[in-house]
Coordinates of C-alpha atoms in Angstrom, one line a residue:
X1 CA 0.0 0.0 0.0
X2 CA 1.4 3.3 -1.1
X3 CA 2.0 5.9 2.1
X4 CA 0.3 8.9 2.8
X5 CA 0.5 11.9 1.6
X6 CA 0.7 15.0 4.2
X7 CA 0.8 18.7 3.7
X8 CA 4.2 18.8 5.9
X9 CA 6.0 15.4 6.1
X10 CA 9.3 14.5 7.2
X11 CA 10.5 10.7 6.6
X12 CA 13.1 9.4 8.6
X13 CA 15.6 6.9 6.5
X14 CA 16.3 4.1 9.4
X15 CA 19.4 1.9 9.3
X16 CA 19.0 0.4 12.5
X17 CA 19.2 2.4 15.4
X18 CA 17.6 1.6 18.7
X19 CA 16.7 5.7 18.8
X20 CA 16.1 6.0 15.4
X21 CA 12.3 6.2 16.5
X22 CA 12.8 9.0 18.8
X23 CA 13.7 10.9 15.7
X24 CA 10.2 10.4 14.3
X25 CA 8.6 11.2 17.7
X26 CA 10.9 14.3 18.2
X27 CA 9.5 15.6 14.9
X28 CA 6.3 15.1 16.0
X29 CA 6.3 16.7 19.2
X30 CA 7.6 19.8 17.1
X31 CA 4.3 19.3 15.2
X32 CA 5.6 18.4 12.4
X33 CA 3.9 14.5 11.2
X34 CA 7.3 11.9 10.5
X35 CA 7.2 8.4 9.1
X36 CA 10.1 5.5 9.4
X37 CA 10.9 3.8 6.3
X38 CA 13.5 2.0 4.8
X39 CA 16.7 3.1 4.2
X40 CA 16.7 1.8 0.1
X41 CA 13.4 3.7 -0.1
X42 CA 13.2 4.8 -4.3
X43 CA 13.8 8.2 -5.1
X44 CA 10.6 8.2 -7.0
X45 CA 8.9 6.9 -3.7
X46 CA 10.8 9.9 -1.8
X47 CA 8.5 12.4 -4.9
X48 CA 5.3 10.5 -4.6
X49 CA 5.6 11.1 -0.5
X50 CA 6.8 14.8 -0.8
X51 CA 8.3 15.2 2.1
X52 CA 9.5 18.6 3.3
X53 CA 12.8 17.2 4.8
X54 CA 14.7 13.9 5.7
X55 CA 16.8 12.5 8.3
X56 CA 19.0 10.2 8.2
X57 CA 19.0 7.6 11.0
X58 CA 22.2 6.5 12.8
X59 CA 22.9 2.9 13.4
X60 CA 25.6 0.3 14.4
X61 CA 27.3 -0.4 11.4
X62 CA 30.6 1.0 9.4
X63 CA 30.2 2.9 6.6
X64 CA 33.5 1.3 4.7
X65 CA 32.4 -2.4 5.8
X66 CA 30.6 -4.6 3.2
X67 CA 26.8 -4.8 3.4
X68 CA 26.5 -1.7 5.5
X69 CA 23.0 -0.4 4.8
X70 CA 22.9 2.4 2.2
X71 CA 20.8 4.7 0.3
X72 CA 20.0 6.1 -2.9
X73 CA 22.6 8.6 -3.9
X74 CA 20.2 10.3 -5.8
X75 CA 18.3 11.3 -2.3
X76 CA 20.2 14.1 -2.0
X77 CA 19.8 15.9 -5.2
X78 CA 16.0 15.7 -4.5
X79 CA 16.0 19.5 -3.4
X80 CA 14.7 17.8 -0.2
X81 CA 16.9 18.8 2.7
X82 CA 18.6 16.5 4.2
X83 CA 19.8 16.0 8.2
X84 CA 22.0 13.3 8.9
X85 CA 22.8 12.1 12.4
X86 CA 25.7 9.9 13.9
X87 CA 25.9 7.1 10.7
X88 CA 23.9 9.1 9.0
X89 CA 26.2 12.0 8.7
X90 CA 28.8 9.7 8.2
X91 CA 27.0 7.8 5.1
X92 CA 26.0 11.1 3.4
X93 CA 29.2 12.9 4.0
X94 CA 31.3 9.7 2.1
X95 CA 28.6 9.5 -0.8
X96 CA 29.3 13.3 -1.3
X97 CA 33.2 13.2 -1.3
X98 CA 34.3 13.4 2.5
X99 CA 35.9 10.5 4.2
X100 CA 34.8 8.8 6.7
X101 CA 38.1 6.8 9.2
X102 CA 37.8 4.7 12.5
X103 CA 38.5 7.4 15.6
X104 CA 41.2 8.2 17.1
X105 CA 39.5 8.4 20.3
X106 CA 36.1 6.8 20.2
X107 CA 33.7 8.8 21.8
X108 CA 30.6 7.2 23.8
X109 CA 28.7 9.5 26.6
X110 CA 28.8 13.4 27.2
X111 CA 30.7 15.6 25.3
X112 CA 31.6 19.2 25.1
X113 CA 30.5 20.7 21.6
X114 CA 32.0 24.2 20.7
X115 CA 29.3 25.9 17.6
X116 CA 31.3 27.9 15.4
X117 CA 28.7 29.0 13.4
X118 CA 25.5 30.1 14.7
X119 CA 23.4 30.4 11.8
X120 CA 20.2 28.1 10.6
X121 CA 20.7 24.4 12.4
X122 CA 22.7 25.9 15.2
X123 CA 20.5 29.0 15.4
X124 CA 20.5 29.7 19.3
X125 CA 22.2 27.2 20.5
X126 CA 24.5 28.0 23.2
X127 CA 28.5 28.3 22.0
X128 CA 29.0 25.9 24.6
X129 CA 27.0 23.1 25.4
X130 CA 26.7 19.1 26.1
X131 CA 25.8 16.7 23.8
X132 CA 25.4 12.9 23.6
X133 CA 28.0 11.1 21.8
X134 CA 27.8 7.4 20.3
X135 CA 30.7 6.5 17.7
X136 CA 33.5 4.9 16.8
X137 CA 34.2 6.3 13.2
X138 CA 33.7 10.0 12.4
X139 CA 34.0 12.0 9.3
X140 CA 37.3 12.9 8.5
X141 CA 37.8 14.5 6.0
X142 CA 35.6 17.0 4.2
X143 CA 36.8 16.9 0.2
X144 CA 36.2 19.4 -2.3
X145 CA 32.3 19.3 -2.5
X146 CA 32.3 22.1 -0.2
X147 CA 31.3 21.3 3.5
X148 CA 31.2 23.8 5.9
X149 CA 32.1 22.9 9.5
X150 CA 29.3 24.2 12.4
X151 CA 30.8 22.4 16.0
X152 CA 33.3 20.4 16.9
X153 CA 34.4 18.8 20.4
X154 CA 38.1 18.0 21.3
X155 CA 38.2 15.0 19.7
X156 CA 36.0 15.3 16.9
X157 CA 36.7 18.1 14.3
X158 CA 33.2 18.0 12.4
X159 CA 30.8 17.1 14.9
X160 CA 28.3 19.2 12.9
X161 CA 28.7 20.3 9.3
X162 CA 26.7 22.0 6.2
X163 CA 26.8 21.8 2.9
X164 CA 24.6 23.7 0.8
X165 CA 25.6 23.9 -2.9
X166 CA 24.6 22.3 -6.1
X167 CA 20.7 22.3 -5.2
X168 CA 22.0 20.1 -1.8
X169 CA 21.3 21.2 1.0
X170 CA 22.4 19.1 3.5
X171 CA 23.5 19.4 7.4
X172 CA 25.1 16.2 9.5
X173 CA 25.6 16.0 13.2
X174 CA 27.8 13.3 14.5
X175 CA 26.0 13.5 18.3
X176 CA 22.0 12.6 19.1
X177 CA 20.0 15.2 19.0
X178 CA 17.3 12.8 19.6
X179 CA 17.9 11.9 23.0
X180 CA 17.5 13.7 26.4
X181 CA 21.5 13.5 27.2
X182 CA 21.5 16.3 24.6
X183 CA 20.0 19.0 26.4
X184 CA 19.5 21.5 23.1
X185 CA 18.7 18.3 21.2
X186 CA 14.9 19.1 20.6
X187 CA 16.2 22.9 19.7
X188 CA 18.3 21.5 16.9
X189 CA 15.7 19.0 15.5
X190 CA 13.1 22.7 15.2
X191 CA 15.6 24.6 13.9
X192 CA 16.0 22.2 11.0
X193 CA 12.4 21.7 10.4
X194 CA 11.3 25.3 10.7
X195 CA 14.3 26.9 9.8
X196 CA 15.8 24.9 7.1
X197 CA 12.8 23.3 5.8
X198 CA 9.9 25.8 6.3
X199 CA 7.3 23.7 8.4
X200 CA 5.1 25.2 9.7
X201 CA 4.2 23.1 12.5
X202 CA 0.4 22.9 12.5
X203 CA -0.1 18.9 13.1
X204 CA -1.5 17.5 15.8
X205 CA -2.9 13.8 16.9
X206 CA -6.4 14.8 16.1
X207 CA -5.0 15.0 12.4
X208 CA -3.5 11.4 12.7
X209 CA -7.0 10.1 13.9
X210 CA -9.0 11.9 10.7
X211 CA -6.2 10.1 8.5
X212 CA -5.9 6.7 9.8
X213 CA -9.7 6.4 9.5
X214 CA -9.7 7.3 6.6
X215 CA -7.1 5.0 5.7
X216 CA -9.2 2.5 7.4
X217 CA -11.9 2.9 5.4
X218 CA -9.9 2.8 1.9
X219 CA -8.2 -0.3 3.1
X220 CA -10.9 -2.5 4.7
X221 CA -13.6 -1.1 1.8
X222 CA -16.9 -3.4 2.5
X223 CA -15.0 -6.3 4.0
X224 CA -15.6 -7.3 7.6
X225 CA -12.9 -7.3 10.3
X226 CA -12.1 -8.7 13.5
X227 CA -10.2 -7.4 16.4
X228 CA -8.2 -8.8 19.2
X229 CA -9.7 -6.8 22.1
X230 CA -7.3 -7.7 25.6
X231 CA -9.0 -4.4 27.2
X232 CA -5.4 -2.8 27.7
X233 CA -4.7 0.8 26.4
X234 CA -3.6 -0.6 23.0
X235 CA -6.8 -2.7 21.9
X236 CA -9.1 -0.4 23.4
X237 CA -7.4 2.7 21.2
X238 CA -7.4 0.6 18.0
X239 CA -10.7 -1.3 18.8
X240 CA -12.6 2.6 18.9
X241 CA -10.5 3.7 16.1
X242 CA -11.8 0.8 13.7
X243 CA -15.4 1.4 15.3
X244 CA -14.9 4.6 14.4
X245 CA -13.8 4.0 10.3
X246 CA -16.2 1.0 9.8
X247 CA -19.3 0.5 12.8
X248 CA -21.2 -2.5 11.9
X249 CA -18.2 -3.9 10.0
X250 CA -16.4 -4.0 13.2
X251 CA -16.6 -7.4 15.2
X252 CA -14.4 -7.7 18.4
X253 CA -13.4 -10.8 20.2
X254 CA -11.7 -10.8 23.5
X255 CA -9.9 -14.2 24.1
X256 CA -10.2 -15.5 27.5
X257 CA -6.8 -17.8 27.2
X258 CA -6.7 -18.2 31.3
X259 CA -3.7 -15.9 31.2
X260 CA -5.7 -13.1 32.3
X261 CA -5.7 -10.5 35.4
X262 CA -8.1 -11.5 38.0
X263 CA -11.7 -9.7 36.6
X264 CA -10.4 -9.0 33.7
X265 CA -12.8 -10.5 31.1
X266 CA -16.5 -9.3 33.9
X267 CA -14.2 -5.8 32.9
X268 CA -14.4 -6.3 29.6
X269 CA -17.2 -7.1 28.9
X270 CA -18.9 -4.3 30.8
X271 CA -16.7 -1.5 29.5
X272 CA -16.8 -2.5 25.3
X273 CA -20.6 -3.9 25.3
X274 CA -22.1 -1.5 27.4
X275 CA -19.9 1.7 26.8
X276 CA -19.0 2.1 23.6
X277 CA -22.0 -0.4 22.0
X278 CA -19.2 -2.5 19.8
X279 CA -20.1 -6.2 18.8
X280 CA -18.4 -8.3 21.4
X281 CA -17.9 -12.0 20.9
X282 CA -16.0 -13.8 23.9
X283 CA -14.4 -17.0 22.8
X284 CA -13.3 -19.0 26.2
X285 CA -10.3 -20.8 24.6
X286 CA -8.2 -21.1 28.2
X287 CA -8.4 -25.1 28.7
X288 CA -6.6 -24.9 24.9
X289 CA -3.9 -22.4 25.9
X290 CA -2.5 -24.2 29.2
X291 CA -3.0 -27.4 27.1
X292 CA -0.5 -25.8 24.5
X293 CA 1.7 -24.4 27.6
X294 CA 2.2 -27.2 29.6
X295 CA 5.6 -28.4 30.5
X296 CA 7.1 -25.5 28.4
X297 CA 9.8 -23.2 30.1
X298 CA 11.0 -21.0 27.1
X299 CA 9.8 -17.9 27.0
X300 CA 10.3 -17.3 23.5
X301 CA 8.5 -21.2 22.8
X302 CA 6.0 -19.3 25.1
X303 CA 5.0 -16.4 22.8
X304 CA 5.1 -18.7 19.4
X305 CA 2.5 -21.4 20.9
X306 CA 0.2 -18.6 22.2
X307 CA 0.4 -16.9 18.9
X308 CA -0.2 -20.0 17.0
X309 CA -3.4 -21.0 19.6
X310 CA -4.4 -17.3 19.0
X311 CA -5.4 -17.5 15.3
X312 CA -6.6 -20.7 15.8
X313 CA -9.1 -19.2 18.1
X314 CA -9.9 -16.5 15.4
X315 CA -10.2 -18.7 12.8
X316 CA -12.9 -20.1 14.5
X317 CA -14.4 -17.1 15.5
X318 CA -14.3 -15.4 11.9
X319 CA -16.6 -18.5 11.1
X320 CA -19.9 -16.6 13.5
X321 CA -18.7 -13.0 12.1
X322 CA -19.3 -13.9 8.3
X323 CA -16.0 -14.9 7.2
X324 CA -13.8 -11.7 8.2
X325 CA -11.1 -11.1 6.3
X326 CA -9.0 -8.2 8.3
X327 CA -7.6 -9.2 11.4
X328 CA -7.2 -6.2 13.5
X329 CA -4.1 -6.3 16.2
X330 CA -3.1 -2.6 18.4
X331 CA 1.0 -3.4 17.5
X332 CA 3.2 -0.3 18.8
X333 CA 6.0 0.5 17.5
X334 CA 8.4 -0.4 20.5
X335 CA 6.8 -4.1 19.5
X336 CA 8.2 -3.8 16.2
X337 CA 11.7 -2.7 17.0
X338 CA 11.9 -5.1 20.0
X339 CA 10.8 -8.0 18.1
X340 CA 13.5 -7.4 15.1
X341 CA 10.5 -6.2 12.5
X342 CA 12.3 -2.7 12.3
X343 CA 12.1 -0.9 8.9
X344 CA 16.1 -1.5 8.0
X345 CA 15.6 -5.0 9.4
X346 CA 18.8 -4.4 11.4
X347 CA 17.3 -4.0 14.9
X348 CA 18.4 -6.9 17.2
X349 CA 15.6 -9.2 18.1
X350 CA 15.5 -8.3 22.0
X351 CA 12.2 -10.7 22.4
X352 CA 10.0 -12.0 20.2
X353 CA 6.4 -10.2 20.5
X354 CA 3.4 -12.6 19.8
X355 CA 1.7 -10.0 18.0
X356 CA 4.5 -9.1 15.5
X357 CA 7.1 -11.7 15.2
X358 CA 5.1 -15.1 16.9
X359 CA 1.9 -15.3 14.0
X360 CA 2.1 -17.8 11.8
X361 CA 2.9 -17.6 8.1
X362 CA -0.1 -19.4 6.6
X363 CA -2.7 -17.0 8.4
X364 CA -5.7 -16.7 6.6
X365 CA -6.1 -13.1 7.8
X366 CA -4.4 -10.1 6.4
X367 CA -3.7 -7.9 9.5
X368 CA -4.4 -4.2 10.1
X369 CA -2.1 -2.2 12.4
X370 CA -3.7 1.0 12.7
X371 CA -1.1 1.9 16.0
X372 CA 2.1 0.7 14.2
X373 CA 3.6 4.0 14.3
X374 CA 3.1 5.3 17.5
X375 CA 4.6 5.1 20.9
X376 CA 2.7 4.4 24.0
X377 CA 2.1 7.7 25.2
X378 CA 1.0 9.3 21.4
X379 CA -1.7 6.1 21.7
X380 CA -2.7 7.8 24.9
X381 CA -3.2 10.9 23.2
X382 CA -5.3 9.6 20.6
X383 CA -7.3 7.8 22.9
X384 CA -8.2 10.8 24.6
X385 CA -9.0 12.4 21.2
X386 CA -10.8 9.7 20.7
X387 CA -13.0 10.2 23.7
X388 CA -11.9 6.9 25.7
X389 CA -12.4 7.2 29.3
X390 CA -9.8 7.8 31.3
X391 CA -9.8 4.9 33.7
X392 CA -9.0 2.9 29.9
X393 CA -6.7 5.9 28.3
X394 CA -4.1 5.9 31.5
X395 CA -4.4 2.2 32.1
X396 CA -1.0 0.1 32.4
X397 CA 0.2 -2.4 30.1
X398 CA -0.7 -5.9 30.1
X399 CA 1.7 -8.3 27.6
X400 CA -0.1 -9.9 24.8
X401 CA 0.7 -13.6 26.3
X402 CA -1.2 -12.1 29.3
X403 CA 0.5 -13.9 32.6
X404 CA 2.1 -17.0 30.7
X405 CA 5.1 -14.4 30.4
X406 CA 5.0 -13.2 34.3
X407 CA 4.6 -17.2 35.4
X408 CA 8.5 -17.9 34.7
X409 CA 9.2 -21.3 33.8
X410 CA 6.0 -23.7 33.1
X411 CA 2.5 -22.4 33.8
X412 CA -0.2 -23.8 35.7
X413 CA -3.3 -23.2 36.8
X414 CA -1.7 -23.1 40.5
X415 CA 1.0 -20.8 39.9
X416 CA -1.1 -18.6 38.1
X417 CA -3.7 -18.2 40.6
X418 CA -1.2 -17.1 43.0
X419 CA 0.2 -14.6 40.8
X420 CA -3.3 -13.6 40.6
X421 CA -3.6 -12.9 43.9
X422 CA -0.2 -11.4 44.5
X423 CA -0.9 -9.1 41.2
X424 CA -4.5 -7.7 42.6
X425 CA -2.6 -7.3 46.3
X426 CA -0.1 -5.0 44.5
X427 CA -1.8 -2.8 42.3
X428 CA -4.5 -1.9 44.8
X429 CA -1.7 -0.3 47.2
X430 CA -0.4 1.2 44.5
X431 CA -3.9 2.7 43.6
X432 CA -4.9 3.6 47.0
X433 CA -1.3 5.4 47.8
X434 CA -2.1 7.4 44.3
X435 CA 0.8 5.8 42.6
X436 CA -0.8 4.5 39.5
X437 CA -0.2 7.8 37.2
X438 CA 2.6 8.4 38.7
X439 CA 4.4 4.8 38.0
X440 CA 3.9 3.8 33.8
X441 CA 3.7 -0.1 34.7
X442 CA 3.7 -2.0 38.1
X443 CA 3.3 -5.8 38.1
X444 CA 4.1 -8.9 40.1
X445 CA 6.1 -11.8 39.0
X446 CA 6.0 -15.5 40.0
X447 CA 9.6 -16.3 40.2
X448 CA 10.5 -20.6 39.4
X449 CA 12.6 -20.7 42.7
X450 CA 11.0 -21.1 46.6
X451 CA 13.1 -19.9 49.6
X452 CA 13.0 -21.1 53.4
X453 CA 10.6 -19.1 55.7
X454 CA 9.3 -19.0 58.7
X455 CA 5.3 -18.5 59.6
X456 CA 4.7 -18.7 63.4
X457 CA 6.8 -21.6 64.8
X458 CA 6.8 -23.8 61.4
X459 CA 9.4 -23.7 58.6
X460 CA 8.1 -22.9 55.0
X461 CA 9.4 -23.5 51.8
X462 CA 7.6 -21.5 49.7
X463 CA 7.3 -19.4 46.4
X464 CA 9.1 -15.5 45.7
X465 CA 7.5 -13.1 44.2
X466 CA 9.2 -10.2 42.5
X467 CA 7.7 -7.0 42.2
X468 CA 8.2 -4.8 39.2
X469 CA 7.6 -0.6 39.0
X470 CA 8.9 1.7 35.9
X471 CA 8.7 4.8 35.1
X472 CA 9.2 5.9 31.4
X473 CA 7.6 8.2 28.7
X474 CA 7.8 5.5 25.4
X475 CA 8.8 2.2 26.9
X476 CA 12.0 2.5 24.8
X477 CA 14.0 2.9 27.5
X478 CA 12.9 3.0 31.2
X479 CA 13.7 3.3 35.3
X480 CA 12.7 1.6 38.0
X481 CA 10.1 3.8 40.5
X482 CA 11.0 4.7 43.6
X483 CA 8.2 3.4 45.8
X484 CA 8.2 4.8 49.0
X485 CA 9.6 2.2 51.0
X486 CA 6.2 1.8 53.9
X487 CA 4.1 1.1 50.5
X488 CA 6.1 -1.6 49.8
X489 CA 6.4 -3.1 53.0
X490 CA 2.2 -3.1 53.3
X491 CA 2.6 -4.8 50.0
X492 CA 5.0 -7.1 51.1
X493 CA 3.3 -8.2 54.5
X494 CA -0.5 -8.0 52.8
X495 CA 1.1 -10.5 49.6
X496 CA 2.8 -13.0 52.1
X497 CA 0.3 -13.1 54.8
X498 CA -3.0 -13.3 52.1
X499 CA -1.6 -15.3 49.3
X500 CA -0.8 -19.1 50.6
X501 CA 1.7 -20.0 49.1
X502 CA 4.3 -17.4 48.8
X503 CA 6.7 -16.3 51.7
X504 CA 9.0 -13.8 50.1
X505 CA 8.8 -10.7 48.1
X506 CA 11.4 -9.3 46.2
X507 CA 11.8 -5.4 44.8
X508 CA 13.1 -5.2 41.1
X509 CA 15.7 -2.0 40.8
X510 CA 16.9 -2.9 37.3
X511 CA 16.5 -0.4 34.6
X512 CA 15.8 -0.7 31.1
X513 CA 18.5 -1.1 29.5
X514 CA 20.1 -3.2 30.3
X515 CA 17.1 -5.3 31.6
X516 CA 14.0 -5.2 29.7
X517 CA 10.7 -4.3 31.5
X518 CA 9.0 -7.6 31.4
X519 CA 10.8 -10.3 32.8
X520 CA 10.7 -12.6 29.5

């Protein structure tokens, strides 16, 4: 399917980078709308999108090594202009004569940038600032095509250059603007969009919601579609969005797979029948997905079988709806870089989501992922633009393989009622002590290891349950909350005095990176 077309787009070329999304979102906080594609993307495909500027990712690889991602020469005598960052500015800078060398000194955290030129990318910035640095080559040498140099830091001459000759125009940074480390970061990003490429700046989420249903629409046409409503933040958002673009054409099913939160389907089942009037079928498939589960310990094994049960369970389904032929899932894009399904397919596969990388390839559904491009927190926003209450809007994430992935090792019926009851325990002292918006996930974890205790004068020998807190703004990257430590002793002594069965309870501190924030 051909991309849209907006009034002001900028497309970011990605070749791999683990922030190369927080480009796109940067852009888009600046109001200006941003797609990821690939980095061979056509120059006729660049013309047919018509975007006001591009960026250039960064990403892990060498520009001299062989099969290092690369892209059209021809890009940058578009007119378009062009910002490349860290590989990016690298890539562009060789392609257009400069040469690009392993560092002397490679350069990895803060630096100090000096800006010798002040003028359009650099507009305002301070002559001295910090920045965030992540290399081991760096242009160089500049050539005869006529680059300018902007900044440099002690050890890295052209940390920001310009060339603008020839109908290029083109500007490279070798830090991350992208990321919070660089404190002037979100200045330099607006500067190039407003004052190298002439956005104005007028888009806004209620913009993406008017064009994605309208996209719906074209796509779906008079077919029927189903979709995977869990009753988290992302199904609810992409469930109203679809009811929103097709009504009657619209049929939901909510799984009960005996994964879930304790009340979770009664909650369900009130909120999308009642509420918001959508067709709600409720397939109980559980006795089928413990069947699938048991004796299995891999979490990766995990995710595949309750992938594979999951169509199975919609194929059935689509039977009652009158053969549906979309299958409707709310996929973010943290799922799609975390599971390896980036746009320059160089992403390493941190865990294998069972809602991008775990369906199987002889579904009979073609899929619809109407949330694809957003982080958790634009989703938010739409669901408030949307008009989702906002009990739903500012609800926590729940993974798509529901508890199987918080039960480490095999799963039972057992261990996930105690996790059950641990789980409820912990996120009503964390709703009572007003901790819930202030925390973006908070979960309990049944860990495959018992400890010694002791409950009045007998010895136990019982299960440990971790608990888990973050606080983050895309799920990207993420640190552990600091809960007041009396909260989590009430949670402690409530968990191990009303939950038989468990006798210790453990406090994760880990951030992400290096851990991730579910535990498999």
């Amino acid at each position: 399917m051909a991309q849209r077309v907006h009034d002001e787009l900028v497309i970011v070329l990605d070749f791999g980078s683990q922030t190369a999304q927080l480009i796109a979102r940067r852009v888009r906080e600046a109001g200006v709308f941003s797609m990821m594609v690939r980095p061979d993307i056509s120059p006729a495909e660049v013309r047919t999108m018509n975007p006001k500027g591009i960026i250039l990712s960064g990403g892990p690889s060498s520009v001299y090594e062989a099969g290092a991602p690369r892209c059209d020469p021809a890009i940058f005598d578009l007119g378009i202009p062009v910002l490349g960052i860290c590989y990016g500015m690298q890539l562009a800078c060789q392609t257009m004569g400069g040469k690009v060398s392993p560092a002397g000194h490679r350069e990895f955290g803060r630096a100090n940038l000096t800006v010798t030129d002040k003028s359009d990318l650099l507009a305002a910035i301070p002559g001295k600032t910090s920045v965030w640095m992540s290399h081991g080559d760096q242009v160089t040498g500049l050539g005869e095509a006529g680059f300018e140099t902007l900044a440099s830091t002690p050890t890295c001459p052209q940390a920001a250059v310009r060339l603008v000759k020839g109908g290029r125009t083109f500007y490279g940074v070798q830090f991350h603007p992208e990321v919070t480390h660089t404190p002037h970061g979100g200045e330099i990003i607006r500067n190039f969009l407003f004052e190298v490429c002439g956005c104005s700046g007028t888009w806004k989420m209620a913009d993406f919601a008017k064009e994605e249903i309208a996209r719906i629409r074209e796509q779906v046409g008079n077919d029927r579609v189903i979709c995977g409503l869990s009753g988290g933040v992302d199904s609810s958002v992409a469930a109203v969005l679809l009811h929103e673009a097709i009504r009657e054409q619209l049929t939901c099913v909510f799984v009960d797979n005996g994964l879930l939160r304790k009340n979770e389907r009664e909650l369900v089942e009130a909120t999308f029948k009642d509420h918001f009037k959508i067709d709600l079928r409720v397939a109980d498939a559980s006795d089928a997905f413990l069947s699938d589960l048991a004796g299995v310990t891999d979490p990766q094994e995990k995710r595949k079988r309750i992938g594979a049960r999951f169509i199975k369970v919609f194929d059935e389904a689509s039977d009652s709806v009158g053969n549906a032929k979309y299958l409707a899932q709310g996929t973010l894009y943290p799922d799609v870089i975390e599971s390896g399904h980036g746009h320059a397919g160089q992403s390493a596969n941190i865990k294998l989501h069972h809602n991008v990388g775990g369906l199987p390839a002889d579904m009979r559904f073609r899929l619809i992922e109407p949330l694809r491009n957003l982080f958790k927190d634009e989703v938010r926003q739409l669901g408030e633009v949307l008009g989702i209450p906002a009990q739903i809007v500012w609800r926590h994430p729940f993974p798509g393989p529901g508890l199987a992935v918080r039960v480490l090792g095999e799963v039972t019926r057992d261990r996930l009622e105690i996790l059950r009851d641990c789980d409820e325990i912990l996120l009503e002292e964390i709703v009572a002590n007003e901790l819930y918006r202030r925390t973006s996930q908070v979960f309990a974890v049944l860990l495959p290891v018992k400890s010694v205790g002791v409950m009045g004068d007998g010895r136990t020998y019982d299960s440990v349950v971790a608990i888990r807190a973050v606080e983050t703004q895309d799920f990207m990257t993420a640190d552990w909350a600091r809960i007041p430590f009396d909260v989590l002793a009430t949670i402690s002594n409530r968990i191990i005095n009303e939950v038989r069965g468990v006798n210790r309870v453990v406090y994760d501190i880990s951030s992400k990176p290096p851990a991730t924030i579910e535990w498999e």
